[in-house]
Amino acid sequence: MNPANTSELNSVKVVGKKTESRLAHTWREYKKNKYLFLLLAPVLIWYAVFHYAPMYGIQLAFKDFYIIKGIWGSPWVGFKHFQYLFMMSPDFWKIMRNTVVISFYHIVFGFPAPIILALLLNEVRISVFKRIAQTISYLPHFLSWVVIGGIMITLLSPSTGVVNYIIQQLGFEPIYFLGSESSFRFTMVVSAIWKEIGWGTIIYLAALAGVDSQLYEAAVLDGANRWKQTIHITIPSILPVITILLILRVGGVLDAGFDQILTLYSPAVYGVADVLDTYVYRVGLQNFQFSLTAAVGLFKNVVAVVLVLTTNYIIKKMGQEGIT
């Protein structure tokens, strides 16, 4: 036998042994931790039932759905609904622009807000005040947008709202926060920050708790004040957490906040407030155009995947840790 072939055969045998050994080791680990994997089973079932099984309905985006015929019996129409969205729908690109602009505002102003609050709370040395501040900031997260919307409408009413009362006492004209296109997006971003800022700080406070205290002690010996410690120790220490959350946030750029907008908007501000989700609700569900709704949903998911992968790639190229 050719020596080269003998060497190749031996290498295949070695690889085969390694593979077999690795599989045996993996199986032993599964048997060893079988009860831990059993605890994981409800999560896997939940994902299978509520996230993977509904993907069966994606085919609606490529069909003309008739309730009587069902999903399987409805005729295939190819990319008809996508062509309508991108080329014939008179409102689609305006709604797309609104979605991107509102999401951009949420990322620019809403994403850094929990980081700033976490850094400020981390500097508080009075534990009682810190716990009270955290509790108060968490509370709005547990309220639905229906409740938050009622509070916002009451507070911002141009005739009876407290905010406009103060504005008028200062000599200014009342502002139609929820009825004016010029102020609606601002009101949305501020209310979203107020609702979620406390909840968003949880992860960052947990990351800050893991920063090595010896780094701060060494910085103090070098004469660094609190600001320089924050810039050179605290922020770099939690930067991996920030990048991962930013990647996930960018992936949801087409989710501009359906609950919030549906609660607060009105026909007077449709021009700046109507986004993909509300468009799907009004046109797709209320008018029974389920195939069009599925097409929009599929389009959003494809864009989200592309954005997550692109952002992850860029962040890795910048030397930061990505998702994978």
PDB file of C-alpha atoms in Angstrom, residues 57-320:
ATOM      1  CA  GLY A  57     -48.442  30.636   9.111  1.00  0.00           C
ATOM      2  CA  ILE A  58     -45.603  32.329   7.189  1.00  0.00           C
ATOM      3  CA  GLN A  59     -46.939  30.749   4.008  1.00  0.00           C
ATOM      4  CA  LEU A  60     -49.913  33.128   4.239  1.00  0.00           C
ATOM      5  CA  ALA A  61     -47.596  35.868   2.914  1.00  0.00           C
ATOM      6  CA  PHE A  62     -47.450  33.997  -0.396  1.00  0.00           C
ATOM      7  CA  LYS A  63     -51.151  33.096  -0.631  1.00  0.00           C
ATOM      8  CA  ASP A  64     -54.518  34.751  -1.062  1.00  0.00           C
ATOM      9  CA  PHE A  65     -56.052  33.569   2.181  1.00  0.00           C
ATOM     10  CA  TYR A  66     -59.693  32.521   2.257  1.00  0.00           C
ATOM     11  CA  ILE A  67     -61.145  31.510   5.612  1.00  0.00           C
ATOM     12  CA  ILE A  68     -63.371  28.854   4.058  1.00  0.00           C
ATOM     13  CA  LYS A  69     -60.475  27.168   2.245  1.00  0.00           C
ATOM     14  CA  GLY A  70     -58.050  27.455   5.143  1.00  0.00           C
ATOM     15  CA  ILE A  71     -54.308  27.946   4.950  1.00  0.00           C
ATOM     16  CA  TRP A  72     -53.554  24.825   2.905  1.00  0.00           C
ATOM     17  CA  GLY A  73     -56.481  25.286   0.520  1.00  0.00           C
ATOM     18  CA  SER A  74     -55.844  28.950  -0.308  1.00  0.00           C
ATOM     19  CA  PRO A  75     -54.155  29.560  -3.685  1.00  0.00           C
ATOM     20  CA  TRP A  76     -50.480  30.499  -4.002  1.00  0.00           C
ATOM     21  CA  VAL A  77     -49.875  33.988  -5.430  1.00  0.00           C
ATOM     22  CA  GLY A  78     -46.089  34.297  -5.132  1.00  0.00           C
ATOM     23  CA  PHE A  79     -44.813  37.766  -4.208  1.00  0.00           C
ATOM     24  CA  LYS A  80     -48.082  39.544  -4.997  1.00  0.00           C
ATOM     25  CA  HIS A  81     -48.486  41.038  -1.504  1.00  0.00           C
ATOM     26  CA  PHE A  82     -44.846  42.166  -1.338  1.00  0.00           C
ATOM     27  CA  GLN A  83     -45.199  43.856  -4.728  1.00  0.00           C
ATOM     28  CA  TYR A  84     -48.297  45.639  -3.449  1.00  0.00           C
ATOM     29  CA  LEU A  85     -46.473  46.811  -0.324  1.00  0.00           C
ATOM     30  CA  PHE A  86     -43.343  48.067  -2.066  1.00  0.00           C
ATOM     31  CA  MET A  87     -44.809  49.438  -5.316  1.00  0.00           C
ATOM     32  CA  MET A  88     -48.554  50.046  -5.102  1.00  0.00           C
ATOM     33  CA  SER A  89     -49.392  50.804  -1.485  1.00  0.00           C
ATOM     34  CA  PRO A  90     -49.818  54.604  -1.228  1.00  0.00           C
ATOM     35  CA  ASP A  91     -48.913  54.708   2.472  1.00  0.00           C
ATOM     36  CA  PHE A  92     -46.256  52.023   2.896  1.00  0.00           C
ATOM     37  CA  TRP A  93     -43.103  54.141   2.478  1.00  0.00           C
ATOM     38  CA  LYS A  94     -44.500  56.937   4.640  1.00  0.00           C
ATOM     39  CA  ILE A  95     -45.257  54.369   7.351  1.00  0.00           C
ATOM     40  CA  MET A  96     -41.821  52.820   6.885  1.00  0.00           C
ATOM     41  CA  ARG A  97     -40.217  56.241   7.365  1.00  0.00           C
ATOM     42  CA  ASN A  98     -42.270  56.855  10.521  1.00  0.00           C
ATOM     43  CA  THR A  99     -41.224  53.458  11.916  1.00  0.00           C
ATOM     44  CA  VAL A 100     -37.523  54.051  11.291  1.00  0.00           C
ATOM     45  CA  VAL A 101     -37.592  57.629  12.626  1.00  0.00           C
ATOM     46  CA  ILE A 102     -39.431  56.693  15.844  1.00  0.00           C
ATOM     47  CA  SER A 103     -37.145  53.689  16.413  1.00  0.00           C
ATOM     48  CA  PHE A 104     -34.119  55.905  15.765  1.00  0.00           C
ATOM     49  CA  TYR A 105     -35.327  58.327  18.457  1.00  0.00           C
ATOM     50  CA  HIS A 106     -35.873  55.429  20.855  1.00  0.00           C
ATOM     51  CA  ILE A 107     -32.330  54.158  20.273  1.00  0.00           C
ATOM     52  CA  VAL A 108     -30.601  57.563  20.420  1.00  0.00           C
ATOM     53  CA  PHE A 109     -32.447  58.851  23.499  1.00  0.00           C
ATOM     54  CA  GLY A 110     -33.943  55.754  25.097  1.00  0.00           C
ATOM     55  CA  PHE A 111     -31.035  53.314  24.912  1.00  0.00           C
ATOM     56  CA  PRO A 112     -28.470  55.439  26.853  1.00  0.00           C
ATOM     57  CA  ALA A 113     -31.015  56.480  29.518  1.00  0.00           C
ATOM     58  CA  PRO A 114     -30.830  53.253  31.643  1.00  0.00           C
ATOM     59  CA  ILE A 115     -27.033  53.285  31.375  1.00  0.00           C
ATOM     60  CA  ILE A 116     -26.858  56.844  32.707  1.00  0.00           C
ATOM     61  CA  LEU A 117     -29.319  56.060  35.526  1.00  0.00           C
ATOM     62  CA  ALA A 118     -27.353  52.916  36.462  1.00  0.00           C
ATOM     63  CA  LEU A 119     -24.094  54.907  36.574  1.00  0.00           C
ATOM     64  CA  LEU A 120     -25.745  57.559  38.783  1.00  0.00           C
ATOM     65  CA  LEU A 121     -27.260  54.954  41.133  1.00  0.00           C
ATOM     66  CA  ASN A 122     -23.880  53.229  41.322  1.00  0.00           C
ATOM     67  CA  GLU A 123     -22.416  56.434  42.755  1.00  0.00           C
ATOM     68  CA  VAL A 124     -25.054  56.717  45.494  1.00  0.00           C
ATOM     69  CA  ARG A 125     -23.607  55.694  48.857  1.00  0.00           C
ATOM     70  CA  ILE A 126     -26.834  56.028  50.921  1.00  0.00           C
ATOM     71  CA  SER A 127     -28.327  52.543  50.519  1.00  0.00           C
ATOM     72  CA  VAL A 128     -31.838  53.524  51.677  1.00  0.00           C
ATOM     73  CA  PHE A 129     -32.087  56.324  49.119  1.00  0.00           C
ATOM     74  CA  LYS A 130     -30.669  54.023  46.433  1.00  0.00           C
ATOM     75  CA  ARG A 131     -33.283  51.308  47.102  1.00  0.00           C
ATOM     76  CA  ILE A 132     -36.135  53.840  47.149  1.00  0.00           C
ATOM     77  CA  ALA A 133     -34.930  55.421  43.891  1.00  0.00           C
ATOM     78  CA  GLN A 134     -34.671  52.004  42.223  1.00  0.00           C
ATOM     79  CA  THR A 135     -38.131  50.958  43.395  1.00  0.00           C
ATOM     80  CA  ILE A 136     -39.757  54.172  42.189  1.00  0.00           C
ATOM     81  CA  SER A 137     -38.047  53.918  38.815  1.00  0.00           C
ATOM     82  CA  TYR A 138     -39.142  50.262  38.393  1.00  0.00           C
ATOM     83  CA  LEU A 139     -42.838  50.858  39.118  1.00  0.00           C
ATOM     84  CA  PRO A 140     -43.977  52.257  35.707  1.00  0.00           C
ATOM     85  CA  HIS A 141     -42.699  49.095  33.991  1.00  0.00           C
ATOM     86  CA  PHE A 142     -45.420  47.051  35.705  1.00  0.00           C
ATOM     87  CA  LEU A 143     -48.189  49.273  34.351  1.00  0.00           C
ATOM     88  CA  SER A 144     -49.663  48.519  30.937  1.00  0.00           C
ATOM     89  CA  TRP A 145     -49.656  51.102  28.183  1.00  0.00           C
ATOM     90  CA  VAL A 146     -53.411  51.400  28.620  1.00  0.00           C
ATOM     91  CA  VAL A 147     -52.880  52.705  32.162  1.00  0.00           C
ATOM     92  CA  ILE A 148     -49.869  54.792  31.151  1.00  0.00           C
ATOM     93  CA  GLY A 149     -51.883  56.201  28.241  1.00  0.00           C
ATOM     94  CA  GLY A 150     -54.682  57.273  30.579  1.00  0.00           C
ATOM     95  CA  ILE A 151     -52.176  58.990  32.853  1.00  0.00           C
ATOM     96  CA  MET A 152     -50.501  60.739  29.917  1.00  0.00           C
ATOM     97  CA  ILE A 153     -53.814  61.941  28.465  1.00  0.00           C
ATOM     98  CA  THR A 154     -54.868  63.307  31.851  1.00  0.00           C
ATOM     99  CA  LEU A 155     -51.562  65.041  32.580  1.00  0.00           C
ATOM    100  CA  LEU A 156     -51.054  66.458  29.081  1.00  0.00           C
ATOM    101  CA  SER A 157     -54.585  67.616  28.347  1.00  0.00           C
ATOM    102  CA  PRO A 158     -54.443  71.162  26.886  1.00  0.00           C
ATOM    103  CA  SER A 159     -57.497  72.226  28.927  1.00  0.00           C
ATOM    104  CA  THR A 160     -57.252  70.372  32.253  1.00  0.00           C
ATOM    105  CA  GLY A 161     -53.764  68.813  32.332  1.00  0.00           C
ATOM    106  CA  VAL A 162     -51.277  69.762  35.039  1.00  0.00           C
ATOM    107  CA  VAL A 163     -48.418  70.137  32.583  1.00  0.00           C
ATOM    108  CA  ASN A 164     -50.248  72.639  30.394  1.00  0.00           C
ATOM    109  CA  TYR A 165     -51.492  74.471  33.498  1.00  0.00           C
ATOM    110  CA  ILE A 166     -47.873  75.066  34.537  1.00  0.00           C
ATOM    111  CA  ILE A 167     -46.948  76.099  30.998  1.00  0.00           C
ATOM    112  CA  GLN A 168     -49.774  78.650  30.930  1.00  0.00           C
ATOM    113  CA  GLN A 169     -48.819  79.978  34.366  1.00  0.00           C
ATOM    114  CA  LEU A 170     -45.340  80.633  32.930  1.00  0.00           C
ATOM    115  CA  GLY A 171     -46.930  82.753  30.186  1.00  0.00           C
ATOM    116  CA  PHE A 172     -46.785  80.300  27.276  1.00  0.00           C
ATOM    117  CA  GLU A 173     -49.513  78.872  25.048  1.00  0.00           C
ATOM    118  CA  PRO A 174     -50.790  75.349  25.844  1.00  0.00           C
ATOM    119  CA  ILE A 175     -49.187  72.533  23.874  1.00  0.00           C
ATOM    120  CA  TYR A 176     -51.202  69.752  22.222  1.00  0.00           C
ATOM    121  CA  PHE A 177     -48.703  67.055  23.076  1.00  0.00           C
ATOM    122  CA  LEU A 178     -50.783  64.164  21.717  1.00  0.00           C
ATOM    123  CA  GLY A 179     -52.718  66.039  19.049  1.00  0.00           C
ATOM    124  CA  SER A 180     -49.921  67.877  17.266  1.00  0.00           C
ATOM    125  CA  GLU A 181     -47.544  66.293  14.751  1.00  0.00           C
ATOM    126  CA  SER A 182     -44.708  68.518  15.974  1.00  0.00           C
ATOM    127  CA  SER A 183     -44.790  67.227  19.549  1.00  0.00           C
ATOM    128  CA  PHE A 184     -46.201  63.696  19.296  1.00  0.00           C
ATOM    129  CA  ARG A 185     -42.910  61.892  18.691  1.00  0.00           C
ATOM    130  CA  PHE A 186     -41.230  63.831  21.509  1.00  0.00           C
ATOM    131  CA  THR A 187     -44.046  62.827  23.873  1.00  0.00           C
ATOM    132  CA  MET A 188     -43.721  59.191  22.817  1.00  0.00           C
ATOM    133  CA  VAL A 189     -39.988  59.032  23.438  1.00  0.00           C
ATOM    134  CA  VAL A 190     -40.216  60.757  26.833  1.00  0.00           C
ATOM    135  CA  SER A 191     -43.072  58.542  28.017  1.00  0.00           C
ATOM    136  CA  ALA A 192     -41.252  55.395  26.848  1.00  0.00           C
ATOM    137  CA  ILE A 193     -38.101  56.420  28.727  1.00  0.00           C
ATOM    138  CA  TRP A 194     -40.132  57.146  31.870  1.00  0.00           C
ATOM    139  CA  LYS A 195     -41.831  53.758  31.702  1.00  0.00           C
ATOM    140  CA  GLU A 196     -38.786  51.568  31.038  1.00  0.00           C
ATOM    141  CA  ILE A 197     -35.749  53.396  32.393  1.00  0.00           C
ATOM    142  CA  GLY A 198     -35.881  51.734  35.809  1.00  0.00           C
ATOM    143  CA  TRP A 199     -36.379  48.245  34.445  1.00  0.00           C
ATOM    144  CA  GLY A 200     -33.553  48.747  31.961  1.00  0.00           C
ATOM    145  CA  THR A 201     -31.081  49.561  34.727  1.00  0.00           C
ATOM    146  CA  ILE A 202     -31.334  46.074  36.283  1.00  0.00           C
ATOM    147  CA  ILE A 203     -28.903  44.436  33.879  1.00  0.00           C
ATOM    148  CA  TYR A 204     -26.453  47.350  34.034  1.00  0.00           C
ATOM    149  CA  LEU A 205     -26.516  47.446  37.851  1.00  0.00           C
ATOM    150  CA  ALA A 206     -25.820  43.701  37.885  1.00  0.00           C
ATOM    151  CA  ALA A 207     -22.886  44.263  35.520  1.00  0.00           C
ATOM    152  CA  LEU A 208     -21.590  47.132  37.686  1.00  0.00           C
ATOM    153  CA  ALA A 209     -21.736  44.898  40.774  1.00  0.00           C
ATOM    154  CA  GLY A 210     -19.274  42.555  39.084  1.00  0.00           C
ATOM    155  CA  VAL A 211     -16.571  45.171  38.466  1.00  0.00           C
ATOM    156  CA  ASP A 212     -13.409  44.355  40.441  1.00  0.00           C
ATOM    157  CA  SER A 213     -13.125  46.808  43.363  1.00  0.00           C
ATOM    158  CA  GLN A 214      -9.317  46.554  43.229  1.00  0.00           C
ATOM    159  CA  LEU A 215      -9.398  48.490  39.968  1.00  0.00           C
ATOM    160  CA  TYR A 216     -10.995  51.445  41.773  1.00  0.00           C
ATOM    161  CA  GLU A 217      -8.505  51.187  44.639  1.00  0.00           C
ATOM    162  CA  ALA A 218      -5.599  51.258  42.190  1.00  0.00           C
ATOM    163  CA  ALA A 219      -7.169  54.233  40.407  1.00  0.00           C
ATOM    164  CA  VAL A 220      -7.513  56.135  43.687  1.00  0.00           C
ATOM    165  CA  LEU A 221      -3.839  55.554  44.424  1.00  0.00           C
ATOM    166  CA  ASP A 222      -3.070  57.001  40.975  1.00  0.00           C
ATOM    167  CA  GLY A 223      -5.087  60.101  41.839  1.00  0.00           C
ATOM    168  CA  ALA A 224      -8.130  59.416  39.620  1.00  0.00           C
ATOM    169  CA  ASN A 225     -11.333  61.160  40.701  1.00  0.00           C
ATOM    170  CA  ARG A 226     -14.825  59.604  40.358  1.00  0.00           C
ATOM    171  CA  TRP A 227     -15.323  60.946  36.838  1.00  0.00           C
ATOM    172  CA  LYS A 228     -12.066  59.454  35.575  1.00  0.00           C
ATOM    173  CA  GLN A 229     -12.871  56.167  37.334  1.00  0.00           C
ATOM    174  CA  THR A 230     -16.205  56.088  35.511  1.00  0.00           C
ATOM    175  CA  ILE A 231     -14.616  56.824  32.136  1.00  0.00           C
ATOM    176  CA  HIS A 232     -11.636  54.485  32.415  1.00  0.00           C
ATOM    177  CA  ILE A 233     -12.951  51.650  34.620  1.00  0.00           C
ATOM    178  CA  THR A 234     -16.726  51.523  34.961  1.00  0.00           C
ATOM    179  CA  ILE A 235     -17.819  52.061  31.352  1.00  0.00           C
ATOM    180  CA  PRO A 236     -15.156  49.770  29.791  1.00  0.00           C
ATOM    181  CA  SER A 237     -16.104  47.061  32.308  1.00  0.00           C
ATOM    182  CA  ILE A 238     -19.760  47.040  31.269  1.00  0.00           C
ATOM    183  CA  LEU A 239     -19.094  47.701  27.572  1.00  0.00           C
ATOM    184  CA  PRO A 240     -19.638  44.028  26.539  1.00  0.00           C
ATOM    185  CA  VAL A 241     -23.099  44.111  28.130  1.00  0.00           C
ATOM    186  CA  ILE A 242     -23.886  47.408  26.409  1.00  0.00           C
ATOM    187  CA  THR A 243     -22.850  46.098  22.984  1.00  0.00           C
ATOM    188  CA  ILE A 244     -24.933  42.928  23.290  1.00  0.00           C
ATOM    189  CA  LEU A 245     -28.032  44.869  24.333  1.00  0.00           C
ATOM    190  CA  LEU A 246     -27.410  47.373  21.530  1.00  0.00           C
ATOM    191  CA  ILE A 247     -27.250  44.564  18.958  1.00  0.00           C
ATOM    192  CA  LEU A 248     -30.572  43.181  20.194  1.00  0.00           C
ATOM    193  CA  ARG A 249     -32.096  46.674  20.241  1.00  0.00           C
ATOM    194  CA  VAL A 250     -31.044  47.395  16.663  1.00  0.00           C
ATOM    195  CA  GLY A 251     -32.646  44.112  15.620  1.00  0.00           C
ATOM    196  CA  GLY A 252     -35.975  45.464  16.832  1.00  0.00           C
ATOM    197  CA  VAL A 253     -35.703  48.709  14.880  1.00  0.00           C
ATOM    198  CA  LEU A 254     -38.974  48.012  13.046  1.00  0.00           C
ATOM    199  CA  ASP A 255     -40.791  47.452  16.355  1.00  0.00           C
ATOM    200  CA  ALA A 256     -41.573  51.068  17.163  1.00  0.00           C
ATOM    201  CA  GLY A 257     -43.966  50.297  20.023  1.00  0.00           C
ATOM    202  CA  PHE A 258     -47.388  49.081  18.943  1.00  0.00           C
ATOM    203  CA  ASP A 259     -49.069  49.241  22.376  1.00  0.00           C
ATOM    204  CA  GLN A 260     -47.845  52.749  23.082  1.00  0.00           C
ATOM    205  CA  ILE A 261     -48.760  54.217  19.709  1.00  0.00           C
ATOM    206  CA  LEU A 262     -52.149  52.509  19.492  1.00  0.00           C
ATOM    207  CA  THR A 263     -53.007  53.898  22.941  1.00  0.00           C
ATOM    208  CA  LEU A 264     -51.826  57.459  22.370  1.00  0.00           C
ATOM    209  CA  TYR A 265     -52.272  58.291  18.701  1.00  0.00           C
ATOM    210  CA  SER A 266     -55.288  59.657  16.822  1.00  0.00           C
ATOM    211  CA  PRO A 267     -56.132  60.430  13.170  1.00  0.00           C
ATOM    212  CA  ALA A 268     -54.718  63.944  13.667  1.00  0.00           C
ATOM    213  CA  VAL A 269     -51.182  62.532  14.014  1.00  0.00           C
ATOM    214  CA  TYR A 270     -51.351  59.574  11.630  1.00  0.00           C
ATOM    215  CA  GLY A 271     -48.884  61.416   9.376  1.00  0.00           C
ATOM    216  CA  VAL A 272     -46.041  61.037  11.913  1.00  0.00           C
ATOM    217  CA  ALA A 273     -47.311  58.265  14.188  1.00  0.00           C
ATOM    218  CA  ASP A 274     -48.599  55.509  11.937  1.00  0.00           C
ATOM    219  CA  VAL A 275     -46.001  52.698  11.943  1.00  0.00           C
ATOM    220  CA  LEU A 276     -45.852  49.217  10.488  1.00  0.00           C
ATOM    221  CA  ASP A 277     -47.547  47.542  13.459  1.00  0.00           C
ATOM    222  CA  THR A 278     -50.470  49.970  13.588  1.00  0.00           C
ATOM    223  CA  TYR A 279     -50.761  49.812   9.785  1.00  0.00           C
ATOM    224  CA  VAL A 280     -50.990  46.021   9.998  1.00  0.00           C
ATOM    225  CA  TYR A 281     -53.635  46.318  12.702  1.00  0.00           C
ATOM    226  CA  ARG A 282     -55.765  48.856  10.828  1.00  0.00           C
ATOM    227  CA  VAL A 283     -55.403  47.556   7.268  1.00  0.00           C
ATOM    228  CA  GLY A 284     -54.590  43.900   7.804  1.00  0.00           C
ATOM    229  CA  LEU A 285     -56.698  42.798  10.740  1.00  0.00           C
ATOM    230  CA  GLN A 286     -59.606  45.251  10.692  1.00  0.00           C
ATOM    231  CA  ASN A 287     -60.051  44.768   6.925  1.00  0.00           C
ATOM    232  CA  PHE A 288     -59.382  40.987   7.109  1.00  0.00           C
ATOM    233  CA  GLN A 289     -56.327  41.171   4.800  1.00  0.00           C
ATOM    234  CA  PHE A 290     -54.459  38.430   6.646  1.00  0.00           C
ATOM    235  CA  SER A 291     -52.070  37.676   3.776  1.00  0.00           C
ATOM    236  CA  LEU A 292     -50.953  41.308   3.650  1.00  0.00           C
ATOM    237  CA  THR A 293     -50.430  41.207   7.414  1.00  0.00           C
ATOM    238  CA  ALA A 294     -48.286  38.076   7.123  1.00  0.00           C
ATOM    239  CA  ALA A 295     -46.218  39.721   4.357  1.00  0.00           C
ATOM    240  CA  VAL A 296     -45.480  42.733   6.556  1.00  0.00           C
ATOM    241  CA  GLY A 297     -44.568  40.494   9.478  1.00  0.00           C
ATOM    242  CA  LEU A 298     -42.213  38.409   7.346  1.00  0.00           C
ATOM    243  CA  PHE A 299     -40.616  41.569   5.948  1.00  0.00           C
ATOM    244  CA  LYS A 300     -40.019  42.880   9.495  1.00  0.00           C
ATOM    245  CA  ASN A 301     -38.424  39.631  10.615  1.00  0.00           C
ATOM    246  CA  VAL A 302     -36.094  39.443   7.618  1.00  0.00           C
ATOM    247  CA  VAL A 303     -34.964  43.047   8.200  1.00  0.00           C
ATOM    248  CA  ALA A 304     -34.433  42.301  11.915  1.00  0.00           C
ATOM    249  CA  VAL A 305     -32.213  39.299  11.160  1.00  0.00           C
ATOM    250  CA  VAL A 306     -30.155  41.287   8.649  1.00  0.00           C
ATOM    251  CA  LEU A 307     -29.706  44.178  11.097  1.00  0.00           C
ATOM    252  CA  VAL A 308     -28.690  41.894  13.986  1.00  0.00           C
ATOM    253  CA  LEU A 309     -26.111  40.062  11.866  1.00  0.00           C
ATOM    254  CA  THR A 310     -24.767  43.304  10.371  1.00  0.00           C
ATOM    255  CA  THR A 311     -24.486  45.077  13.715  1.00  0.00           C
ATOM    256  CA  ASN A 312     -22.890  42.005  15.291  1.00  0.00           C
ATOM    257  CA  TYR A 313     -20.336  41.877  12.452  1.00  0.00           C
ATOM    258  CA  ILE A 314     -19.498  45.591  12.740  1.00  0.00           C
ATOM    259  CA  ILE A 315     -19.095  45.416  16.523  1.00  0.00           C
ATOM    260  CA  LYS A 316     -16.801  42.415  16.237  1.00  0.00           C
ATOM    261  CA  LYS A 317     -14.708  44.259  13.657  1.00  0.00           C
ATOM    262  CA  MET A 318     -14.417  47.107  16.178  1.00  0.00           C
ATOM    263  CA  GLY A 319     -12.848  44.687  18.651  1.00  0.00           C
ATOM    264  CA  GLN A 320     -15.854  44.227  20.920  1.00  0.00           C
TER     265      GLN A 320
END
